[in-house]
Amino acid sequence: MTFSASLIRLALVDDHLLFRKGLRALLEGFSNVEVLFEASDGQELLECIDALPIPPDVVLMDLQMPVLDGLQTTRLLRAQYPQVRIVIISMHDEPELIEQLRSEGAHGYLLKNANPDEVRGAIEAAHTGESFCAVVG
């Protein structure tokens, strides 16, 4: 895996506040990651990105969310912001679902029980154009 020396500008999306805040605390401990904002669903994410002069490099996003779920949001992100890299973090480990997300443009897939090194690795891989999947099946 290639380490990127540049700061990775990241958006964090999850509808569970406690999980999102805990994940943000972890991410803020990574010296090469800057969390730009948090959103609770895909619609809020898109509104936040629209308000920025430059979109985030990476979106770390839950799959199952209200309003716009991770799959719908992935499709919209790929259409509106093709340069943004997408990493899905979910409790679901079904191979068909993961493959569908990849085919829709997701660059990485993590389970919510991933360790911090896997989270960092997925973000760095997505940022450098690689793909990452921490699901062993």
PDB file of C-alpha atoms in Angstrom:
ATOM      1  CA  MET A   1       0.000   0.000   0.000  1.00  0.00           C
ATOM      2  CA  THR A   2       1.295   3.411  -0.932  1.00  0.00           C
ATOM      3  CA  PHE A   3       1.479   6.015   1.828  1.00  0.00           C
ATOM      4  CA  SER A   4       0.319   9.435   0.803  1.00  0.00           C
ATOM      5  CA  ALA A   5       2.299  12.285   2.347  1.00  0.00           C
ATOM      6  CA  SER A   6      -0.406  14.842   1.600  1.00  0.00           C
ATOM      7  CA  LEU A   7      -3.257  15.613   3.957  1.00  0.00           C
ATOM      8  CA  ILE A   8      -6.378  13.615   3.120  1.00  0.00           C
ATOM      9  CA  ARG A   9      -9.504  15.778   3.298  1.00  0.00           C
ATOM     10  CA  LEU A  10     -12.317  13.522   4.521  1.00  0.00           C
ATOM     11  CA  ALA A  11     -16.084  13.681   5.016  1.00  0.00           C
ATOM     12  CA  LEU A  12     -17.643  11.298   7.548  1.00  0.00           C
ATOM     13  CA  VAL A  13     -21.208  10.047   7.090  1.00  0.00           C
ATOM     14  CA  ASP A  14     -23.151   7.847   9.526  1.00  0.00           C
ATOM     15  CA  ASP A  15     -26.622   8.185  10.993  1.00  0.00           C
ATOM     16  CA  HIS A  16     -25.576   6.913  14.441  1.00  0.00           C
ATOM     17  CA  LEU A  17     -24.215   9.893  16.360  1.00  0.00           C
ATOM     18  CA  LEU A  18     -22.211   7.944  18.948  1.00  0.00           C
ATOM     19  CA  PHE A  19     -20.514   5.789  16.300  1.00  0.00           C
ATOM     20  CA  ARG A  20     -19.812   8.842  14.131  1.00  0.00           C
ATOM     21  CA  LYS A  21     -18.273  10.800  17.016  1.00  0.00           C
ATOM     22  CA  GLY A  22     -16.132   7.810  18.039  1.00  0.00           C
ATOM     23  CA  LEU A  23     -14.936   7.289  14.485  1.00  0.00           C
ATOM     24  CA  ARG A  24     -14.152  10.994  14.171  1.00  0.00           C
ATOM     25  CA  ALA A  25     -12.029  10.810  17.333  1.00  0.00           C
ATOM     26  CA  LEU A  26     -10.108   7.898  15.798  1.00  0.00           C
ATOM     27  CA  LEU A  27      -9.655   9.707  12.470  1.00  0.00           C
ATOM     28  CA  GLU A  28      -8.421  12.874  14.153  1.00  0.00           C
ATOM     29  CA  GLY A  29      -5.608  10.770  15.616  1.00  0.00           C
ATOM     30  CA  PHE A  30      -4.313  10.045  12.108  1.00  0.00           C
ATOM     31  CA  SER A  31      -1.731  12.692  11.224  1.00  0.00           C
ATOM     32  CA  ASN A  32      -2.560  12.563   7.507  1.00  0.00           C
ATOM     33  CA  VAL A  33      -6.370  12.906   7.792  1.00  0.00           C
ATOM     34  CA  GLU A  34      -8.400  16.093   8.183  1.00  0.00           C
ATOM     35  CA  VAL A  35     -12.105  15.568   8.917  1.00  0.00           C
ATOM     36  CA  LEU A  36     -13.848  18.404   7.074  1.00  0.00           C
ATOM     37  CA  PHE A  37     -17.346  17.688   8.350  1.00  0.00           C
ATOM     38  CA  GLU A  38     -19.784  15.045   9.531  1.00  0.00           C
ATOM     39  CA  ALA A  39     -23.168  14.244   8.015  1.00  0.00           C
ATOM     40  CA  SER A  40     -25.945  11.957   9.203  1.00  0.00           C
ATOM     41  CA  ASP A  41     -27.141  10.805   5.767  1.00  0.00           C
ATOM     42  CA  GLY A  42     -26.379  11.022   2.074  1.00  0.00           C
ATOM     43  CA  GLN A  43     -28.558  14.057   1.449  1.00  0.00           C
ATOM     44  CA  GLU A  44     -26.793  16.037   4.176  1.00  0.00           C
ATOM     45  CA  LEU A  45     -23.438  14.917   2.742  1.00  0.00           C
ATOM     46  CA  LEU A  46     -24.299  16.203  -0.728  1.00  0.00           C
ATOM     47  CA  GLU A  47     -25.538  19.519   0.676  1.00  0.00           C
ATOM     48  CA  CYS A  48     -22.305  19.953   2.653  1.00  0.00           C
ATOM     49  CA  ILE A  49     -20.147  19.121  -0.372  1.00  0.00           C
ATOM     50  CA  ASP A  50     -22.138  21.555  -2.523  1.00  0.00           C
ATOM     51  CA  ALA A  51     -21.302  24.313  -0.009  1.00  0.00           C
ATOM     52  CA  LEU A  52     -17.539  23.672  -0.177  1.00  0.00           C
ATOM     53  CA  PRO A  53     -15.223  25.341  -2.693  1.00  0.00           C
ATOM     54  CA  ILE A  54     -13.391  22.010  -3.124  1.00  0.00           C
ATOM     55  CA  PRO A  55     -14.990  18.612  -2.406  1.00  0.00           C
ATOM     56  CA  PRO A  56     -13.358  16.193   0.036  1.00  0.00           C
ATOM     57  CA  ASP A  57     -10.780  13.726  -1.235  1.00  0.00           C
ATOM     58  CA  VAL A  58     -12.445  10.785   0.506  1.00  0.00           C
ATOM     59  CA  VAL A  59     -15.920  10.099   1.868  1.00  0.00           C
ATOM     60  CA  LEU A  60     -16.119   7.482   4.638  1.00  0.00           C
ATOM     61  CA  MET A  61     -19.773   6.490   4.668  1.00  0.00           C
ATOM     62  CA  ASP A  62     -22.200   4.095   6.302  1.00  0.00           C
ATOM     63  CA  LEU A  63     -24.298   1.916   4.028  1.00  0.00           C
ATOM     64  CA  GLN A  64     -27.632   1.811   5.833  1.00  0.00           C
ATOM     65  CA  MET A  65     -28.895   5.365   6.458  1.00  0.00           C
ATOM     66  CA  PRO A  66     -32.204   7.233   6.190  1.00  0.00           C
ATOM     67  CA  VAL A  67     -33.063   9.683   3.385  1.00  0.00           C
ATOM     68  CA  LEU A  68     -30.253   8.573   1.019  1.00  0.00           C
ATOM     69  CA  ASP A  69     -28.489   5.312   1.823  1.00  0.00           C
ATOM     70  CA  GLY A  70     -24.882   4.507   1.001  1.00  0.00           C
ATOM     71  CA  LEU A  71     -25.625   2.852  -2.334  1.00  0.00           C
ATOM     72  CA  GLN A  72     -27.816   5.716  -3.591  1.00  0.00           C
ATOM     73  CA  THR A  73     -25.290   8.250  -2.337  1.00  0.00           C
ATOM     74  CA  THR A  74     -22.417   6.400  -4.020  1.00  0.00           C
ATOM     75  CA  ARG A  75     -24.250   6.645  -7.344  1.00  0.00           C
ATOM     76  CA  LEU A  76     -24.894  10.369  -6.881  1.00  0.00           C
ATOM     77  CA  LEU A  77     -21.330  11.077  -5.760  1.00  0.00           C
ATOM     78  CA  ARG A  78     -19.882   9.276  -8.785  1.00  0.00           C
ATOM     79  CA  ALA A  79     -22.146  11.315 -11.085  1.00  0.00           C
ATOM     80  CA  GLN A  80     -21.672  14.722  -9.425  1.00  0.00           C
ATOM     81  CA  TYR A  81     -18.163  14.450  -7.959  1.00  0.00           C
ATOM     82  CA  PRO A  82     -16.289  11.701  -9.837  1.00  0.00           C
ATOM     83  CA  GLN A  83     -12.966  12.728  -8.266  1.00  0.00           C
ATOM     84  CA  VAL A  84     -14.198  11.937  -4.730  1.00  0.00           C
ATOM     85  CA  ARG A  85     -13.090   8.536  -3.433  1.00  0.00           C
ATOM     86  CA  ILE A  86     -15.681   6.518  -1.513  1.00  0.00           C
ATOM     87  CA  VAL A  87     -15.085   4.088   1.342  1.00  0.00           C
ATOM     88  CA  ILE A  88     -18.108   2.288   2.762  1.00  0.00           C
ATOM     89  CA  ILE A  89     -18.128   1.216   6.407  1.00  0.00           C
ATOM     90  CA  SER A  90     -20.914  -1.185   7.337  1.00  0.00           C
ATOM     91  CA  MET A  91     -21.927  -4.163   9.430  1.00  0.00           C
ATOM     92  CA  HIS A  92     -23.019  -6.027   6.272  1.00  0.00           C
ATOM     93  CA  ASP A  93     -20.568  -8.526   4.791  1.00  0.00           C
ATOM     94  CA  GLU A  94     -22.547 -10.040   1.908  1.00  0.00           C
ATOM     95  CA  PRO A  95     -20.236 -10.518  -1.112  1.00  0.00           C
ATOM     96  CA  GLU A  96     -22.993  -9.604  -3.605  1.00  0.00           C
ATOM     97  CA  LEU A  97     -23.609  -6.283  -1.862  1.00  0.00           C
ATOM     98  CA  ILE A  98     -19.899  -5.473  -1.725  1.00  0.00           C
ATOM     99  CA  GLU A  99     -19.537  -6.272  -5.423  1.00  0.00           C
ATOM    100  CA  GLN A 100     -22.542  -4.088  -6.259  1.00  0.00           C
ATOM    101  CA  LEU A 101     -20.989  -1.181  -4.348  1.00  0.00           C
ATOM    102  CA  ARG A 102     -17.692  -1.691  -6.182  1.00  0.00           C
ATOM    103  CA  SER A 103     -19.470  -1.724  -9.530  1.00  0.00           C
ATOM    104  CA  GLU A 104     -21.246   1.520  -8.570  1.00  0.00           C
ATOM    105  CA  GLY A 105     -17.911   3.180  -7.807  1.00  0.00           C
ATOM    106  CA  ALA A 106     -16.988   2.556  -4.170  1.00  0.00           C
ATOM    107  CA  HIS A 107     -13.205   2.334  -3.698  1.00  0.00           C
ATOM    108  CA  GLY A 108     -13.160   0.607  -0.336  1.00  0.00           C
ATOM    109  CA  TYR A 109     -15.264  -1.476   2.014  1.00  0.00           C
ATOM    110  CA  LEU A 110     -14.799  -1.923   5.747  1.00  0.00           C
ATOM    111  CA  LEU A 111     -16.780  -3.703   8.401  1.00  0.00           C
ATOM    112  CA  LYS A 112     -17.687  -1.650  11.455  1.00  0.00           C
ATOM    113  CA  ASN A 113     -15.560  -3.969  13.581  1.00  0.00           C
ATOM    114  CA  ALA A 114     -12.422  -3.114  11.554  1.00  0.00           C
ATOM    115  CA  ASN A 115      -9.294  -2.243  13.491  1.00  0.00           C
ATOM    116  CA  PRO A 116      -7.757   1.252  13.286  1.00  0.00           C
ATOM    117  CA  ASP A 117      -4.996   0.122  10.909  1.00  0.00           C
ATOM    118  CA  GLU A 118      -7.606  -1.199   8.464  1.00  0.00           C
ATOM    119  CA  VAL A 119      -9.505   2.092   8.636  1.00  0.00           C
ATOM    120  CA  ARG A 120      -6.341   4.062   7.945  1.00  0.00           C
ATOM    121  CA  GLY A 121      -5.337   1.632   5.176  1.00  0.00           C
ATOM    122  CA  ALA A 122      -8.705   1.907   3.436  1.00  0.00           C
ATOM    123  CA  ILE A 123      -8.626   5.715   3.517  1.00  0.00           C
ATOM    124  CA  GLU A 124      -5.042   5.879   2.239  1.00  0.00           C
ATOM    125  CA  ALA A 125      -5.714   3.300  -0.478  1.00  0.00           C
ATOM    126  CA  ALA A 126      -8.791   5.159  -1.700  1.00  0.00           C
ATOM    127  CA  HIS A 127      -6.896   8.448  -1.663  1.00  0.00           C
ATOM    128  CA  THR A 128      -4.175   7.029  -3.909  1.00  0.00           C
ATOM    129  CA  GLY A 129      -6.646   5.407  -6.315  1.00  0.00           C
ATOM    130  CA  GLU A 130      -6.330   1.869  -5.003  1.00  0.00           C
ATOM    131  CA  SER A 131      -9.167  -0.304  -3.774  1.00  0.00           C
ATOM    132  CA  PHE A 132      -9.416  -1.841  -0.322  1.00  0.00           C
ATOM    133  CA  CYS A 133     -11.709  -4.477   1.148  1.00  0.00           C
ATOM    134  CA  ALA A 134     -11.268  -5.654   4.732  1.00  0.00           C
ATOM    135  CA  VAL A 135     -13.948  -8.338   4.507  1.00  0.00           C
ATOM    136  CA  VAL A 136     -12.670 -11.896   4.556  1.00  0.00           C
ATOM    137  CA  GLY A 137     -15.253 -14.395   3.492  1.00  0.00           C
TER     138      GLY A 137
END
